[in-house]
Each structure stands twice: as structure tokens, then as C-alpha cells.
XYZ file of C-alpha atoms in Angstrom:
283
model
C 7.504 252.173 -35.560
C 10.523 252.906 -37.680
C 10.906 249.683 -38.877
C 3.191 248.218 -40.021
C -0.686 246.229 -41.794
C -2.768 242.954 -44.236
C -2.444 239.384 -43.327
C -1.322 236.943 -46.013
C -1.577 233.205 -45.465
C 1.171 232.287 -47.912
C 3.607 231.426 -45.138
C 2.774 231.257 -41.484
C 4.573 229.417 -38.758
C 1.577 227.293 -37.887
C -1.455 227.758 -40.119
C 0.291 228.757 -43.320
C -1.242 228.357 -46.743
C 2.126 226.812 -47.653
C 2.493 223.613 -45.670
C 6.246 223.329 -45.205
C 6.122 219.742 -43.984
C 4.162 218.497 -47.003
C 6.457 220.318 -49.401
C 9.554 218.905 -47.749
C 8.133 215.415 -47.703
C 7.815 215.423 -51.476
C 11.393 216.556 -52.044
C 14.584 214.552 -52.196
C 17.222 215.044 -49.488
C 19.758 216.526 -51.894
C 17.859 219.493 -53.373
C 18.564 222.154 -50.724
C 21.096 223.886 -52.952
C 18.631 223.846 -55.839
C 16.059 225.561 -53.639
C 18.650 228.079 -52.506
C 19.582 228.852 -56.112
C 15.909 229.268 -57.008
C 15.442 231.693 -54.136
C 18.519 233.709 -55.106
C 17.416 233.764 -58.744
C 13.957 234.983 -57.774
C 15.523 237.608 -55.537
C 17.821 238.804 -58.322
C 14.842 239.187 -60.647
C 12.625 241.215 -58.327
C 10.992 244.003 -60.299
C 10.536 246.062 -57.105
C 13.276 245.395 -54.581
C 12.162 247.575 -51.647
C 9.907 245.432 -49.410
C 8.393 248.576 -47.902
C 6.545 249.151 -51.180
C 3.301 247.149 -51.541
C 4.033 246.730 -55.253
C 6.853 244.372 -54.249
C 4.703 242.095 -52.092
C 3.486 239.561 -54.710
C 7.071 238.678 -55.595
C 8.168 238.689 -51.972
C 5.276 236.349 -51.221
C 6.749 233.771 -53.601
C 10.216 234.346 -52.189
C 8.962 233.928 -48.622
C 7.348 230.621 -49.572
C 10.708 229.282 -50.733
C 12.361 230.577 -47.569
C 9.819 228.775 -45.428
C 10.484 225.482 -47.218
C 14.243 225.921 -46.879
C 14.102 226.771 -43.191
C 12.012 223.656 -42.597
C 14.890 221.517 -43.855
C 17.216 220.258 -41.110
C 20.135 220.156 -43.573
C 19.765 223.800 -44.625
C 22.434 226.220 -43.404
C 20.751 229.612 -43.441
C 23.940 231.474 -42.539
C 25.894 230.379 -45.592
C 26.503 233.060 -48.214
C 26.254 236.734 -47.368
C 23.878 237.258 -50.295
C 21.410 234.752 -48.863
C 21.566 236.324 -45.411
C 20.722 239.693 -47.012
C 17.785 238.035 -48.774
C 16.473 236.624 -45.479
C 16.751 239.980 -43.724
C 14.692 241.625 -46.486
C 12.093 238.832 -46.329
C 11.740 239.529 -42.610
C 11.199 243.200 -43.409
C 8.528 242.245 -45.956
C 6.748 240.065 -43.387
C 6.752 242.958 -40.931
C 5.520 245.719 -43.234
C 2.843 243.453 -44.738
C 1.512 242.631 -41.267
C 2.594 238.963 -41.150
C 4.046 239.295 -37.702
C 3.636 235.714 -36.536
C 5.395 234.340 -39.606
C 8.120 236.942 -39.182
C 8.599 236.072 -35.527
C 8.790 232.342 -36.308
C 11.358 232.790 -39.064
C 13.199 235.483 -37.098
C 13.665 233.237 -34.082
C 14.986 230.422 -36.279
C 17.418 232.663 -38.126
C 18.637 234.401 -34.985
C 19.289 231.052 -33.300
C 21.145 229.656 -36.307
C 23.210 232.767 -36.957
C 24.109 233.236 -33.306
C 25.627 229.763 -33.316
C 27.340 230.045 -36.690
C 28.337 233.719 -36.869
C 28.252 234.928 -33.276
C 25.910 237.103 -31.239
C 27.439 240.378 -32.421
C 27.886 239.656 -36.113
C 26.211 242.500 -38.065
C 23.802 240.112 -39.782
C 22.843 238.438 -36.492
C 22.117 241.894 -35.089
C 20.044 242.804 -38.167
C 18.014 239.588 -37.913
C 17.384 240.171 -34.201
C 16.197 243.703 -34.980
C 13.715 242.267 -37.492
C 12.563 239.679 -34.933
C 12.008 242.400 -32.334
C 9.982 244.372 -34.883
C 7.665 241.395 -35.439
C 7.267 240.978 -31.667
C 6.260 244.642 -31.580
C 3.736 243.972 -34.344
C 2.313 241.113 -32.238
C 1.853 243.648 -29.402
C 4.454 241.878 -27.300
C 5.825 245.276 -26.421
C 7.844 244.298 -23.360
C 9.497 241.434 -25.244
C 10.305 243.799 -28.098
C 11.648 246.440 -25.714
C 13.866 243.921 -23.939
C 15.317 242.662 -27.226
C 15.928 246.163 -28.598
C 17.546 247.163 -25.284
C 19.816 244.114 -25.464
C 20.696 244.829 -29.093
C 21.551 248.504 -28.697
C 24.859 248.171 -26.796
C 25.840 245.250 -29.047
C 25.300 247.407 -32.117
C 27.234 250.257 -30.537
C 30.190 247.973 -29.792
C 30.183 246.242 -33.168
C 29.095 248.958 -35.570
C 29.541 252.239 -33.708
C 27.032 254.683 -32.304
C 26.374 256.491 -35.580
C 25.892 253.422 -37.802
C 22.464 253.245 -39.520
C 21.704 249.880 -37.879
C 22.552 251.236 -34.422
C 20.381 254.286 -34.976
C 17.524 252.113 -36.282
C 17.648 249.918 -33.173
C 17.761 253.019 -30.950
C 14.714 254.410 -32.744
C 12.868 251.110 -32.452
C 13.579 251.063 -28.719
C 11.900 254.490 -28.547
C 8.848 253.079 -30.326
C 8.644 250.199 -27.837
C 8.871 252.581 -24.887
C 6.104 254.657 -26.445
C 3.889 251.580 -26.803
C 4.504 250.819 -23.123
C 3.489 254.352 -22.113
C 6.990 255.521 -21.105
C 6.561 258.749 -23.038
C 9.073 260.943 -21.199
C 11.890 258.434 -21.554
C 10.912 257.822 -25.171
C 10.949 261.571 -25.930
C 14.445 262.123 -24.549
C 15.810 259.093 -26.357
C 14.074 259.983 -29.610
C 15.394 263.551 -29.639
C 18.864 262.060 -29.196
C 18.343 259.556 -32.027
C 17.046 262.307 -34.316
C 20.019 264.602 -33.648
C 22.526 261.777 -34.145
C 20.790 260.660 -37.330
C 20.770 264.189 -38.736
C 24.490 264.486 -38.068
C 25.561 261.018 -39.212
C 23.136 260.306 -42.063
C 21.816 263.701 -43.077
C 18.422 265.355 -42.525
C 16.789 263.717 -45.542
C 17.938 260.135 -44.959
C 14.951 257.748 -44.579
C 16.180 256.613 -41.146
C 16.382 260.233 -39.996
C 12.872 260.878 -41.266
C 11.564 257.794 -39.442
C 13.140 259.043 -36.232
C 11.355 262.360 -36.739
C 8.061 260.546 -37.365
C 8.532 258.558 -34.159
C 9.096 261.810 -32.305
C 5.857 263.311 -33.646
C 3.916 260.331 -32.267
C 5.581 260.680 -28.854
C 4.960 264.438 -28.699
C 1.284 263.899 -29.503
C 1.015 261.464 -26.597
C 2.526 264.159 -24.361
C 0.062 266.770 -25.714
C 2.955 268.877 -27.008
C 1.098 269.642 -30.203
C 3.018 272.785 -31.122
C 6.365 270.994 -31.132
C 4.804 268.023 -32.895
C 3.529 270.349 -35.618
C 6.943 271.975 -36.049
C 8.652 268.599 -36.410
C 5.958 267.218 -38.728
C 5.897 270.306 -40.939
C 9.648 269.982 -41.399
C 9.496 266.216 -41.980
C 6.672 265.819 -44.506
C 8.308 267.928 -47.265
C 11.537 265.981 -46.752
C 9.652 262.714 -47.187
C 8.050 264.036 -50.370
C 11.417 265.044 -51.837
C 13.222 261.882 -50.763
C 10.685 259.072 -51.174
C 7.876 260.619 -53.214
C 4.276 261.467 -52.422
C 2.959 257.910 -52.585
C 5.532 256.093 -50.482
C 3.892 254.547 -47.375
C 6.226 256.492 -45.056
C 5.290 259.780 -46.727
C 1.583 258.998 -46.449
C 1.875 258.014 -42.779
C 3.846 261.168 -41.956
C 1.219 263.280 -43.736
C -1.544 261.570 -41.741
C 0.281 262.397 -38.520
C 0.569 266.034 -39.569
C -3.144 266.147 -40.410
C -3.940 264.720 -36.965
C -1.743 267.326 -35.254
C -3.344 270.178 -37.196
C -6.807 268.965 -36.249
C -5.775 268.700 -32.611
C -4.732 272.351 -32.877
C -8.118 273.202 -34.478
C -6.404 274.148 -37.733
C -8.991 272.303 -39.770
C -8.600 274.313 -42.975
C -4.884 273.544 -43.191
C -5.546 269.919 -42.352
C -8.134 269.641 -45.102
C -5.794 271.254 -47.628
C -3.146 268.653 -46.818
C -5.694 265.862 -47.160
C -6.649 267.111 -50.627
C -3.019 267.641 -51.623
C -1.408 264.454 -50.330
C -4.086 262.034 -49.197
C -6.837 262.063 -51.816
C -6.972 258.258 -52.019
C -6.074 257.274 -48.458
């Protein structure tokens, strides 16, 4: 999925290692703004800002703990301040990529509900939060729920942001991933080709969102046993990932693994082994 993998018990909607109720019970009713400032200060001091990178996860773990406490407070207004909304959207991304889907879904539902009421259903940040929620539902294998939410979001994004906006294209790509998980491979293929072409035109061929669309397409083509086309797409995509994100970025590694799988399916074992030695020596 464009927007996957270890479970951390630091915050979890039900059985979290951080017990939100106990923390709140020990705090005075007037310290919400202090907690918000602490969260923003921690966010500003992140040594690795991209939540997709595992090196960022220890700091995001601490940030997510503060978010959980804040969201447990009935007097906390999560929609206030654009900078804090951006923080929450990145925390949701961290919860998804680190495999904490249940925590992400719990926080995502809360944020989406609050922002829908305060900002409106089609505010860009409400749409972004709903996209993150749908991703966590996907991670929980609630594929039909994820598909329905992505399908609802797509026309809203198109109306609000335009068809070529990165958020619109991300939602369109995530809808393709949900259709793939549900076995609707033909529909997913047609949609994914369209997303890839639009992303190449609007964002450029080396943009991370374009590369994720291409990676989604490789997965779909493998399901359809179109290994030759999958190889062509993967062989074009992996070098772009290496140039854009570097050899060790999780997206680069995953794309390389897909290419290795395609080459082995085509009985090109020597080429597959060379790629393993070149790009995946520690995976």
C-alpha cells in the first residue's frame, strides 16, 4: 500500500502501555495548553522528521504518547492550530508504517470526527486524516471498510484539491491497493495505470508518490500473472527509488524485493541474486 510492520505498546486504544486515563487523572484541568506546547516542542526538535524512516520511531513514540493523553482530554480541541493538525497527521502516518494499526484507527476516528465538526468534511486536513484512518483500517485487514472510505474520499479530494493534487493521487492509489486486497485485480490495474500516468504528469516520474503508484502496479500485475510488464515497470522504478530516496529507504528496499520476486517468477535467478547482493544484503 502506498501509504506497512512491528507492534509497539506505547499507545494503543485499549491495551496501551500508556494508560491515558491514569495520566489524565493525575493532571490538573488547566494544563492542556502546556501539553500541547510540549508536543509541539518535541515535534520541532525531531532529529528525523520523516515517519517512514524507522530511525524516527523512538521520538515519534514519545510524541504519540503525548497525543494520546491530549486526545483523552474532553477539553482538548485537536483542530486548533494548523501546525498541530500537521503533527497529528504525521503521528498517524508513524502509527501506520510502524504497524500500530489499532492505535492509528482509534486516534484517526477521533480526529476525523472532531475535524469534521470543526473544519468541515472537505477541509484538506479532514481529508488527510480520513486517508490516514483508512490506511490503518487496511492494516487491520478491514479491506472493505478501507475501500469504502477511500472511495468516499476520492471525489471529495477531487472537488476540494483537484484531480492532480498529491493528496488526491495518494487516495486514488490507496483505493487501488484496497481493490487489490479484495481481489478486484482488473479494476485495480486500470485505476492504477491511470494514477501512475497522472502522477508522472503532475508530480514528475521521480516523485515518491509516483514511485509508490508504480510499486502498487507491480503488485497488481504479479497477481494477474503479467510478469513481463511487472518486470518492465519494476526495472524502471527501482533505479528511480535509489536516486530519489537512497538505497536503504524502506520504499526502495520493498521495491527491490518486488523486482527480485518478479525475476524469480520469470526464472531469471542469476539476475535476481545479483540484485539481492547489490541492494538487499541485510534484508
